[in-house]
JSON list of C-alpha atoms and ligand atoms in Angstrom, two decimals:
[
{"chain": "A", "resi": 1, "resn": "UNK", "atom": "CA", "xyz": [13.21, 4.77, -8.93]},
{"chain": "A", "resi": 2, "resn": "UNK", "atom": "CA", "xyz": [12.18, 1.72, -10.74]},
{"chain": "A", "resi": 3, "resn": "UNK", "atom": "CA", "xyz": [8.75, 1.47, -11.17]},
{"chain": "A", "resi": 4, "resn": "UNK", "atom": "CA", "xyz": [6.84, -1.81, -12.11]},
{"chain": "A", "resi": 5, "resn": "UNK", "atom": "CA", "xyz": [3.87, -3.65, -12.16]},
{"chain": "A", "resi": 6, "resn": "UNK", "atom": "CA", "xyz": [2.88, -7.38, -11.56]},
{"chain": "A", "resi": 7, "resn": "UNK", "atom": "CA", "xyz": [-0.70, -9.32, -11.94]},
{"chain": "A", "resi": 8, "resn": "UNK", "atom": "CA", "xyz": [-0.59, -11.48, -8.96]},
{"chain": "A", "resi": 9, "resn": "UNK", "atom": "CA", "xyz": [-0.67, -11.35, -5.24]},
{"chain": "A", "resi": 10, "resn": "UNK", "atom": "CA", "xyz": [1.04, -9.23, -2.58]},
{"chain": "A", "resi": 11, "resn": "UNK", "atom": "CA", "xyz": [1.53, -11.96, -0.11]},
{"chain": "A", "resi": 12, "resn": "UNK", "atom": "CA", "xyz": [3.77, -14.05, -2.44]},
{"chain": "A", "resi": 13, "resn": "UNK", "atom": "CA", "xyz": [6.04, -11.00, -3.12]},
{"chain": "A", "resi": 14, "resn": "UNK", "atom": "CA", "xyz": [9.68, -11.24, -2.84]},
{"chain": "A", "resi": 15, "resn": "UNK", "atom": "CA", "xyz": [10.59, -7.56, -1.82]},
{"chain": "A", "resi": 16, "resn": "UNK", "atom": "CA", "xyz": [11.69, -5.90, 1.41]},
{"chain": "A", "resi": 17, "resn": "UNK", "atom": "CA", "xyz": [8.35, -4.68, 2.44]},
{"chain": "A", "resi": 18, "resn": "UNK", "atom": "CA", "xyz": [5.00, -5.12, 1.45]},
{"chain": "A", "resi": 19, "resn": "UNK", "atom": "CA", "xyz": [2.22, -2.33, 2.09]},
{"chain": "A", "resi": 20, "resn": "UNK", "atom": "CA", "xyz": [-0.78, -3.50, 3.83]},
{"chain": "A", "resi": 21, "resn": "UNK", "atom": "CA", "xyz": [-4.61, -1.72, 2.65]},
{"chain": "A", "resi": 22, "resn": "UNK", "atom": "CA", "xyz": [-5.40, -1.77, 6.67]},
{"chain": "A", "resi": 23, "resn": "UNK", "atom": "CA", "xyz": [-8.05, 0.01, 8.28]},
{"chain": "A", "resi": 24, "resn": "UNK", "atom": "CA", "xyz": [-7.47, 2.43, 11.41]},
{"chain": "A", "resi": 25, "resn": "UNK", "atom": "CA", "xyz": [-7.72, -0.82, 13.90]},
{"chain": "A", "resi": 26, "resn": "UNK", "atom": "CA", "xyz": [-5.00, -2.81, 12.33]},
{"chain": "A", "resi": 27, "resn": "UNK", "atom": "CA", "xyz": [-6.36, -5.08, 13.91]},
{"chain": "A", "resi": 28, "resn": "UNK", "atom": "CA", "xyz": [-7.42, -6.67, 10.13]},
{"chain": "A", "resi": 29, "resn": "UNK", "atom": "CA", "xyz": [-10.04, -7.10, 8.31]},
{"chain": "A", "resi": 30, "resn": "UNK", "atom": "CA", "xyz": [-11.16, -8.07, 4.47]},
{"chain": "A", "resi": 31, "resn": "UNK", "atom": "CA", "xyz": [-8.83, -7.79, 0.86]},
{"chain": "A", "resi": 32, "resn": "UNK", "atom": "CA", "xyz": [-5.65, -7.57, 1.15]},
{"chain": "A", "resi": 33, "resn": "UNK", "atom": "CA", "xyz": [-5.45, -7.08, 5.10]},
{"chain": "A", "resi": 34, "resn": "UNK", "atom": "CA", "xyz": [-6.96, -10.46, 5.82]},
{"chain": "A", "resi": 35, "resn": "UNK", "atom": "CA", "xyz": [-4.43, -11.26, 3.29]},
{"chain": "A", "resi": 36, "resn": "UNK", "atom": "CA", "xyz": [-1.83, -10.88, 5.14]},
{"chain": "A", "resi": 37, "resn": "UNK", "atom": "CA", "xyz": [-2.85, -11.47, 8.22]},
{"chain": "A", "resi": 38, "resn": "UNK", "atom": "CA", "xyz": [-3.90, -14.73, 6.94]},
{"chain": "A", "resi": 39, "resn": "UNK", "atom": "CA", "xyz": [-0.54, -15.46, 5.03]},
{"chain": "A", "resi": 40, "resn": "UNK", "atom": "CA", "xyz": [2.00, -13.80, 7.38]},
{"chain": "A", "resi": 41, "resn": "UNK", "atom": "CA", "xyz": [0.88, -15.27, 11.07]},
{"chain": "A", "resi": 42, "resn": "UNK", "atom": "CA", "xyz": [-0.04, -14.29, 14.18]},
{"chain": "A", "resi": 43, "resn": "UNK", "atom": "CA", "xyz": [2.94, -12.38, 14.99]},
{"chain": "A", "resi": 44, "resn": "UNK", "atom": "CA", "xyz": [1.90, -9.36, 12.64]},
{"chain": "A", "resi": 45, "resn": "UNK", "atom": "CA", "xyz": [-1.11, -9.53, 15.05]},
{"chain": "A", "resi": 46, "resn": "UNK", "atom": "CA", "xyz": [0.61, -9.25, 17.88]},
{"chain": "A", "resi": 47, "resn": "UNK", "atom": "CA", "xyz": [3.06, -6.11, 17.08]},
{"chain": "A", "resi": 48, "resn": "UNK", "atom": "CA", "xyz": [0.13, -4.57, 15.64]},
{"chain": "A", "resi": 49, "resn": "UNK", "atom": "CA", "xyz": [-1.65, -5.03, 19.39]},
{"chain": "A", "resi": 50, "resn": "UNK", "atom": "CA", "xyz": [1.17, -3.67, 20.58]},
{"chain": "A", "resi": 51, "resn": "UNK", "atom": "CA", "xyz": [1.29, -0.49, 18.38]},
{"chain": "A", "resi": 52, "resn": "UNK", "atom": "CA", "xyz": [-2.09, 0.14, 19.37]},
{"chain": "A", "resi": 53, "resn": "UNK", "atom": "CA", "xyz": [-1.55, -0.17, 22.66]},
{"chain": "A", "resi": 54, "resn": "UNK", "atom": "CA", "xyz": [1.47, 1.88, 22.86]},
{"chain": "A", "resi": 55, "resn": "UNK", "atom": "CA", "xyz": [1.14, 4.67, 20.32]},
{"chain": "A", "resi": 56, "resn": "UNK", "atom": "CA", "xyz": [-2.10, 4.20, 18.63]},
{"chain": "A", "resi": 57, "resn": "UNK", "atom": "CA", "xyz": [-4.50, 4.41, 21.13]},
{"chain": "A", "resi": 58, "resn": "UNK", "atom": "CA", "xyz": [-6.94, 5.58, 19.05]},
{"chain": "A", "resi": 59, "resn": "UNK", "atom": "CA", "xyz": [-6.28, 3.65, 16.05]},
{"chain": "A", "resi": 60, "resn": "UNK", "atom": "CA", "xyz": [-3.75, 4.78, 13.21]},
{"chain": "A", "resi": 61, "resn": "UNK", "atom": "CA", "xyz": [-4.97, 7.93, 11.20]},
{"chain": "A", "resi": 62, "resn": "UNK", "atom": "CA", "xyz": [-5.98, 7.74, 7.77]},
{"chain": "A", "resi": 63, "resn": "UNK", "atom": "CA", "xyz": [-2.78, 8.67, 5.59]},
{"chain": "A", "resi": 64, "resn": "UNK", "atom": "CA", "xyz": [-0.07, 7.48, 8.12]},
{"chain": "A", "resi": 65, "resn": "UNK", "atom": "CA", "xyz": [1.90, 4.61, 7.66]},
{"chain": "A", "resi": 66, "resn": "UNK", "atom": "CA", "xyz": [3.86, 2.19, 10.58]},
{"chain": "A", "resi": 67, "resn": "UNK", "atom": "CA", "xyz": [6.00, -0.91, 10.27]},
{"chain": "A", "resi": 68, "resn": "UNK", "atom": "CA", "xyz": [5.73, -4.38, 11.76]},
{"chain": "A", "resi": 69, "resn": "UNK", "atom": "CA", "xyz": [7.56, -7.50, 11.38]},
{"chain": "A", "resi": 70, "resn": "UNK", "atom": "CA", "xyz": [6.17, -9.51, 7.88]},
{"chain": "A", "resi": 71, "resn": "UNK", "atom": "CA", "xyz": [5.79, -12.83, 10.13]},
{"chain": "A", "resi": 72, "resn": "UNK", "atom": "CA", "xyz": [5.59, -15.57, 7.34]},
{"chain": "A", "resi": 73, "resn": "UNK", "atom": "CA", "xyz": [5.88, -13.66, 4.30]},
{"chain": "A", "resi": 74, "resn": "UNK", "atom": "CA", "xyz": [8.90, -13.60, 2.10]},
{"chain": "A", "resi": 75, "resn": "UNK", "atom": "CA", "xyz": [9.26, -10.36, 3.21]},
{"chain": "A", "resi": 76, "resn": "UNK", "atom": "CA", "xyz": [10.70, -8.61, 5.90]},
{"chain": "A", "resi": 77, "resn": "UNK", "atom": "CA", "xyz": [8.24, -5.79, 6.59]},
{"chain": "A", "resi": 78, "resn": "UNK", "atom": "CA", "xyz": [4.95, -5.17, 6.36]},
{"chain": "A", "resi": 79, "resn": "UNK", "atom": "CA", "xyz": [3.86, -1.49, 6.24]},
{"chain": "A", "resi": 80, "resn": "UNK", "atom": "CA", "xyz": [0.51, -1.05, 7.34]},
{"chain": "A", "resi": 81, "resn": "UNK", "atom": "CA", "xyz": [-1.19, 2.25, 6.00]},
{"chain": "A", "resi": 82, "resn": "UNK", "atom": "CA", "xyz": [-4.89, 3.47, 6.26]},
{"chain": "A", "resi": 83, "resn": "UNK", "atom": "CA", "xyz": [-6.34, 5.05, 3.10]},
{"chain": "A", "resi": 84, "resn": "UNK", "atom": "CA", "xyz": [-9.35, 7.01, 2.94]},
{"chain": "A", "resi": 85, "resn": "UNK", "atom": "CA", "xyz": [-12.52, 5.74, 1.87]},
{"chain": "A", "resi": 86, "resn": "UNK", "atom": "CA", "xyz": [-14.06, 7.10, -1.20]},
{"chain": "A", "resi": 87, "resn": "UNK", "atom": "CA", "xyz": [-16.14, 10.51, -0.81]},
{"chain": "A", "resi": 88, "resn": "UNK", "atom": "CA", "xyz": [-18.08, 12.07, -3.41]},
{"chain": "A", "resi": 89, "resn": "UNK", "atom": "CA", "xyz": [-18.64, 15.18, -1.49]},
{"chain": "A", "resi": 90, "resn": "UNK", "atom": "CA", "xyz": [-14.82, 15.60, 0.08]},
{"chain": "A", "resi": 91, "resn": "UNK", "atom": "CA", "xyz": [-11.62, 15.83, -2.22]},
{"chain": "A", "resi": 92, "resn": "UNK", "atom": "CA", "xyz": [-9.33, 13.09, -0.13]},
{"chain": "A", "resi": 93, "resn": "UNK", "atom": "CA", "xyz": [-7.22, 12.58, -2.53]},
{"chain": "A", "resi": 94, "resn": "UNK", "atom": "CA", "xyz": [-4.41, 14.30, -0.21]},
{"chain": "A", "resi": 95, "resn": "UNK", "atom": "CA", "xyz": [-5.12, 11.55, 2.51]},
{"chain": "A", "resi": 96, "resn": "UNK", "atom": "CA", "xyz": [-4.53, 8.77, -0.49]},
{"chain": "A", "resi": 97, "resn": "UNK", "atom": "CA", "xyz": [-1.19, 10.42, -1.64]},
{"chain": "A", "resi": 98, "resn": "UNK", "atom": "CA", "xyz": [0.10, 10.67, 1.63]},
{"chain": "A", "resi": 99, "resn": "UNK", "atom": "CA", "xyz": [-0.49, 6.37, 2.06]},
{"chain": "A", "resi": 100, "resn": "UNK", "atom": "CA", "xyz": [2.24, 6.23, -0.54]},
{"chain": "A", "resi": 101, "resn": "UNK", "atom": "CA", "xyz": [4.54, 9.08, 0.44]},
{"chain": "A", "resi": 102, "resn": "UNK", "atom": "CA", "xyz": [4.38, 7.56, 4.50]},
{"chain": "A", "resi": 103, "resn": "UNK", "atom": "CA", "xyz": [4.73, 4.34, 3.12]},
{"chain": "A", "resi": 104, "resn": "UNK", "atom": "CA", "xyz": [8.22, 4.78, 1.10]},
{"chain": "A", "resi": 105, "resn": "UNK", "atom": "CA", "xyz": [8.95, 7.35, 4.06]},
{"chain": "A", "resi": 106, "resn": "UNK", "atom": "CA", "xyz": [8.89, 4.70, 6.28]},
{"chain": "A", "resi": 107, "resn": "UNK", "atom": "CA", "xyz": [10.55, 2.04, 3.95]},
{"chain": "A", "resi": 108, "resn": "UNK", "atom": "CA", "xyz": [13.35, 4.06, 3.36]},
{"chain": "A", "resi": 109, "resn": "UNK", "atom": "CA", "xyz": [13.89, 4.41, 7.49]},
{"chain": "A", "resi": 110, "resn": "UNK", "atom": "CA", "xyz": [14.21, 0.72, 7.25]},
{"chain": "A", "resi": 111, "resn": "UNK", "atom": "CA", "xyz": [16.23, 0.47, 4.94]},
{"chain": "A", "resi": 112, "resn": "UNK", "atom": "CA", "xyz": [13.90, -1.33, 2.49]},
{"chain": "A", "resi": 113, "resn": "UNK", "atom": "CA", "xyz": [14.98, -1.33, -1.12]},
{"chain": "A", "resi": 114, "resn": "UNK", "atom": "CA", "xyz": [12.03, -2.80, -2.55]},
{"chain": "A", "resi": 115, "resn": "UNK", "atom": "CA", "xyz": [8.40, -2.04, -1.47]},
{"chain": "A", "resi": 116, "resn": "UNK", "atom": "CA", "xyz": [5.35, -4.02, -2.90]},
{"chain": "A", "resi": 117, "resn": "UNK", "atom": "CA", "xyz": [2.18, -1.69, -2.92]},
{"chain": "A", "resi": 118, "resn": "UNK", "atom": "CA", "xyz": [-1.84, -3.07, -3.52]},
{"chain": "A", "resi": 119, "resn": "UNK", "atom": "CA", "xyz": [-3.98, -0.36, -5.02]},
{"chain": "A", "resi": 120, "resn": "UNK", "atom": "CA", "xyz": [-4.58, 1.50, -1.95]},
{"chain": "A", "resi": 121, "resn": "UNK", "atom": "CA", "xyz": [-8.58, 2.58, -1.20]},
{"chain": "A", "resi": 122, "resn": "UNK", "atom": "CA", "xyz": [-9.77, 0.67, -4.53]},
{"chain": "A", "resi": 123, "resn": "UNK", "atom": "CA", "xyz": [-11.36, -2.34, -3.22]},
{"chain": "A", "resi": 124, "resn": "UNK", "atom": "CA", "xyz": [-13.66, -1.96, 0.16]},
{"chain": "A", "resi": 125, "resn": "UNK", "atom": "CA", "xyz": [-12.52, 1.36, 0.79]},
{"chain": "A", "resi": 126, "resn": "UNK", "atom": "CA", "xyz": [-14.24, 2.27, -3.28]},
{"chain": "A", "resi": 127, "resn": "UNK", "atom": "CA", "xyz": [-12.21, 4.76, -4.97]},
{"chain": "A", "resi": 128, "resn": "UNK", "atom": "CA", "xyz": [-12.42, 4.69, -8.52]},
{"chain": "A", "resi": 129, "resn": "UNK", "atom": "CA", "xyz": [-9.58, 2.12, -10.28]},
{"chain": "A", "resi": 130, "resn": "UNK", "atom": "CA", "xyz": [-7.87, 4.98, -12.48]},
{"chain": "A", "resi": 131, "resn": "UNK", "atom": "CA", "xyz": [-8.01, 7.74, -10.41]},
{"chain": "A", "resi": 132, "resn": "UNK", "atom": "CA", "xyz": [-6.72, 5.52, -7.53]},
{"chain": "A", "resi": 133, "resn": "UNK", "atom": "CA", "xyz": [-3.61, 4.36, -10.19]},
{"chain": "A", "resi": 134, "resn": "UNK", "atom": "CA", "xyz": [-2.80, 8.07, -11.49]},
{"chain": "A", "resi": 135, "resn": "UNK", "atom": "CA", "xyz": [-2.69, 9.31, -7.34]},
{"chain": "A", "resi": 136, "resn": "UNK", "atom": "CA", "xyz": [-0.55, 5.69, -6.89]},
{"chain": "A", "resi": 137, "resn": "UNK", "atom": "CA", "xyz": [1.87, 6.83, -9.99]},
{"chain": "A", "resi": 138, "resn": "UNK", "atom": "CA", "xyz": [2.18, 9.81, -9.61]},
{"chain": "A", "resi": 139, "resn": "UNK", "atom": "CA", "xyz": [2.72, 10.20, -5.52]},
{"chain": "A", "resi": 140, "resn": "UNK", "atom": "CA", "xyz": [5.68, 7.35, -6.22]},
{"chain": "A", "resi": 141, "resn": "UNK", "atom": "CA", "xyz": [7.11, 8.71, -9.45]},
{"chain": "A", "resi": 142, "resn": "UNK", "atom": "CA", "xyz": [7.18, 12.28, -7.68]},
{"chain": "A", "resi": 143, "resn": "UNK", "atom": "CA", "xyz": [8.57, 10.81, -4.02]},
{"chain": "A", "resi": 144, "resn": "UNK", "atom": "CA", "xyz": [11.43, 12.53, -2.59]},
{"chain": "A", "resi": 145, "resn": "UNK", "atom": "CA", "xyz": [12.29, 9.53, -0.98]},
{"chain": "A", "resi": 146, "resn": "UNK", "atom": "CA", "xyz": [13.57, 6.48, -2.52]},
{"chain": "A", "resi": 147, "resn": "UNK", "atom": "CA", "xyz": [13.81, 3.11, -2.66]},
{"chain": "A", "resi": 148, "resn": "UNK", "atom": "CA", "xyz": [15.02, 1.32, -5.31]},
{"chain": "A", "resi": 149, "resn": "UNK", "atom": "CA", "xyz": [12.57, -0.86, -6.76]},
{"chain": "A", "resi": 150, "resn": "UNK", "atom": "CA", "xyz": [8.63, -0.13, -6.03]},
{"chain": "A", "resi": 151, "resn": "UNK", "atom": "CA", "xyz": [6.24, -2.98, -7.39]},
{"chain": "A", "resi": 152, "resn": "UNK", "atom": "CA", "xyz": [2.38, -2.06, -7.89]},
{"chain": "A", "resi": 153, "resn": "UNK", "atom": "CA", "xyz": [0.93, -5.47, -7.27]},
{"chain": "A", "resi": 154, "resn": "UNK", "atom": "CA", "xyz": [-2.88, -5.66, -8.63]},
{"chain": "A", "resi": 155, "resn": "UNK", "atom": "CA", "xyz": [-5.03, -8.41, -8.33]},
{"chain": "A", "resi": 156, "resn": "UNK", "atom": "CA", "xyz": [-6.67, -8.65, -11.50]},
{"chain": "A", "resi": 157, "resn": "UNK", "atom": "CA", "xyz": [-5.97, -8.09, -15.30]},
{"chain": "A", "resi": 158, "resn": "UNK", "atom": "CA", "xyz": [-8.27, -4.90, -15.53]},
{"chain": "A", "resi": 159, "resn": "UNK", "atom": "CA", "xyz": [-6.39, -3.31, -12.44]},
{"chain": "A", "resi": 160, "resn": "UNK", "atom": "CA", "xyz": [-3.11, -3.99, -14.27]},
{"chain": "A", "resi": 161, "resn": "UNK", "atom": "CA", "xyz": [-4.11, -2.58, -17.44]},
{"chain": "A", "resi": 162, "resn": "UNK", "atom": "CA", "xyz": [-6.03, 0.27, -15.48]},
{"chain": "A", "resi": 163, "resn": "UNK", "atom": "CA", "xyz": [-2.19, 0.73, -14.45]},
{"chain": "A", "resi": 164, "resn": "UNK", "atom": "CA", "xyz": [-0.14, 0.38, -17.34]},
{"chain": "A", "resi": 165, "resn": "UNK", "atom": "CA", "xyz": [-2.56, 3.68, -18.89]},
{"chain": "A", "resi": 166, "resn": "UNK", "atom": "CA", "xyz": [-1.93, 5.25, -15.41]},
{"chain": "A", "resi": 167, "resn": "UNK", "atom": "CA", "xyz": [2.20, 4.54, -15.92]},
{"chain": "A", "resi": 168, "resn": "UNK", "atom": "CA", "xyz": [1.91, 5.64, -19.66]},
{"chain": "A", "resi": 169, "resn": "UNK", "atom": "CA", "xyz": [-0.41, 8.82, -19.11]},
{"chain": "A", "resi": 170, "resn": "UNK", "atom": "CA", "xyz": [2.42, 9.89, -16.80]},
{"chain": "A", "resi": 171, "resn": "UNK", "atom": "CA", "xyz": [5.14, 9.19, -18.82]},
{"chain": "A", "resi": 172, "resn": "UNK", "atom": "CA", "xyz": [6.64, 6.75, -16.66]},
{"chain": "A", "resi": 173, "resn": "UNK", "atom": "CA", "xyz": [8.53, 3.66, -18.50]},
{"chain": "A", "resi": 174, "resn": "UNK", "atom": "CA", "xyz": [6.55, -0.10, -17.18]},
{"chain": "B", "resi": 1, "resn": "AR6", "atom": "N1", "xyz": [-3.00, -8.95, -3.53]},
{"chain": "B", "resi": 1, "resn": "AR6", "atom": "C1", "xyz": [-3.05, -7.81, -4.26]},
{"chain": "B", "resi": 1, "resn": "AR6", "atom": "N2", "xyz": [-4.17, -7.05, -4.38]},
{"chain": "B", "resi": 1, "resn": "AR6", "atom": "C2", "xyz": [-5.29, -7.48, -3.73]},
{"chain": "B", "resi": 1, "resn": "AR6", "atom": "C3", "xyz": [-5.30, -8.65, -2.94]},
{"chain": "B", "resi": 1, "resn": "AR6", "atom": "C4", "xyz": [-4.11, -9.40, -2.84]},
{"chain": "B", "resi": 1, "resn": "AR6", "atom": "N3", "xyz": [-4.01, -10.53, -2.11]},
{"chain": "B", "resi": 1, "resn": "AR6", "atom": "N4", "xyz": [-6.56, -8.78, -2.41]},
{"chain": "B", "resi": 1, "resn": "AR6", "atom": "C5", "xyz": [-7.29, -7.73, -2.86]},
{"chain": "B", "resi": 1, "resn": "AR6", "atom": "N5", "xyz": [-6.54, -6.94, -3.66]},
{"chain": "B", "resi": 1, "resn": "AR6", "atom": "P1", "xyz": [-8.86, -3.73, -0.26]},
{"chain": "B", "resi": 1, "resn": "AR6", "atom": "P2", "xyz": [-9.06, -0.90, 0.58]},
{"chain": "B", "resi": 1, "resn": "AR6", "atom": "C6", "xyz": [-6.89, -5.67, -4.33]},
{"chain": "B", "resi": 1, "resn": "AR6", "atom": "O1", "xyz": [-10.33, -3.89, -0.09]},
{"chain": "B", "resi": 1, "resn": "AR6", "atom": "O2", "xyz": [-9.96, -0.56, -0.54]},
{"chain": "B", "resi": 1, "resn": "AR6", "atom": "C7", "xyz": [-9.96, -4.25, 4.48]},
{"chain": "B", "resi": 1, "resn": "AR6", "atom": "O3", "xyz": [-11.04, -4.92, 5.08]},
{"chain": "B", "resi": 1, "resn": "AR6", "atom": "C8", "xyz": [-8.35, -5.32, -4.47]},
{"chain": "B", "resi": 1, "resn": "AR6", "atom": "O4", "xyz": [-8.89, -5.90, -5.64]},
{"chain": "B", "resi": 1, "resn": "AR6", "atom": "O5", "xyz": [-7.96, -4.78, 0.24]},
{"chain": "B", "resi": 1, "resn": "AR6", "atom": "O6", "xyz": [-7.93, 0.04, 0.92]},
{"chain": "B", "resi": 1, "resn": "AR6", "atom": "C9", "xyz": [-9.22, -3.37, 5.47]},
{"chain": "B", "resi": 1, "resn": "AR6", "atom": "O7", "xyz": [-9.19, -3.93, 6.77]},
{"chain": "B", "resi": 1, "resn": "AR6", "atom": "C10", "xyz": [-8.30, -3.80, -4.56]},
{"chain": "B", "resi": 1, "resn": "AR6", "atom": "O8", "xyz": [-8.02, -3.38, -5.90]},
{"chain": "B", "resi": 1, "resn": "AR6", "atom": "O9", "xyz": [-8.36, -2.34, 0.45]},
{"chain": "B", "resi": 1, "resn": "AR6", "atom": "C11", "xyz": [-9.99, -2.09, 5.43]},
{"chain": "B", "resi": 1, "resn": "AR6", "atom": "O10", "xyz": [-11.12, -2.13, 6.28]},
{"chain": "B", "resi": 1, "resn": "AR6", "atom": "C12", "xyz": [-7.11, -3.42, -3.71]},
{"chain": "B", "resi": 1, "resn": "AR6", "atom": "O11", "xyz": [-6.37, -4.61, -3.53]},
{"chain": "B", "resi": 1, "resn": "AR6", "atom": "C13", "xyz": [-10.45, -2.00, 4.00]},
{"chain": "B", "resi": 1, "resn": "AR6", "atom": "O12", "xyz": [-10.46, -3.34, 3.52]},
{"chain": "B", "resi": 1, "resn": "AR6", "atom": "C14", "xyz": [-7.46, -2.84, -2.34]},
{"chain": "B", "resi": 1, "resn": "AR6", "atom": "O13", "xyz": [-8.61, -3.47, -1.81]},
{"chain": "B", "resi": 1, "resn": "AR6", "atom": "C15", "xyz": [-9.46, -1.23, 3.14]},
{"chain": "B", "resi": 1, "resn": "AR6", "atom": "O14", "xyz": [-10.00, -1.06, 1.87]}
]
């Protein structure tokens, strides 16, 4: 799988899918989520409203991933995932793997063949920047599934060298 990274943001990416850093609502919220929401229309809204209405009563769990239209973005998907927020007393770092295994899981069902991911959990959600990147690396690098062109989009120059070391470290060519 081709791995890369680009400094900018994940609303503007021309790729298949983007990944959306939602919450378990999806109904929105802050980062990139209002992002999206804000970039890609009221129809993501509304399919999201739907999904909770039809098959996530409850609100989508924490490591699951599901698909809805990408509205007014360049792409054609957005998958919405849920990471976990950031414990000091509980090892979650299952919960954040699984966000990127779901996420090309359900890309590949699409028949995406290029998937934009944020840094899932690093920005409200406060997991540390380079353990974040190594789980992010390393869950994609190590995917059974694949697509053929995965994009780590990060919004700043620290989170994109934070990355690079992360890509490096694991011996996976930038
Ligand atoms: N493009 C790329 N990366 C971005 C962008 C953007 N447009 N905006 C922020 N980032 P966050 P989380 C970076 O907070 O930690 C929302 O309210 C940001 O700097 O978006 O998973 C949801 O509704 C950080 O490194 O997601 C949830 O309630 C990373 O993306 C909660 O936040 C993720 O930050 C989810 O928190």
């Amino acid at each position: 799988m081709d791995i890369r990274l680009v400094q900018g943001d994940i609303t503007e990416q021309d790729v298949d899918a983007v990944v959306n850093a939602a919450n378990s609502s999806l109904l929105g919220g802050g980062g990139v989520d209002g992002a999206i929401h804000r970039a890609g229309g009221h129809e993501i809204l509304e399919e999201c409203r739907a999904l909770r209405a039809s098959s996530y009563g409850k609100g989508l769990p924490a490591g699951q991933a599901v698909a809805t239209t990408a509205g007014k973005l360049p792409a054609r998907w957005v998958i919405h995932t849920v990471g976990p927020v950031y414990s000091t007393n509980e090892d979650r770092s299952e919960t954040l793997a699984s966000c990127y295994r779901e996420s090309l899981r359900v890309a590949a069902e699409l028949g995406a063949r290029s998937v934009a991911f944020p840094a899932i959990s690093t920005g409200a959600y406060g997991w540390p920047a380079e353990d974040g990147a190594r789980i992010a690396v390393r869950t994609t690098r190590d995917s059974s599934v694949t697509v053929g062109h995965v994009r780590f989009v990060l919004a700043g120059e620290r989170m994109y060298e934070i990355f690079e070391r992360a890509l490096a470290e694991t011996g996976t060519a930038p």
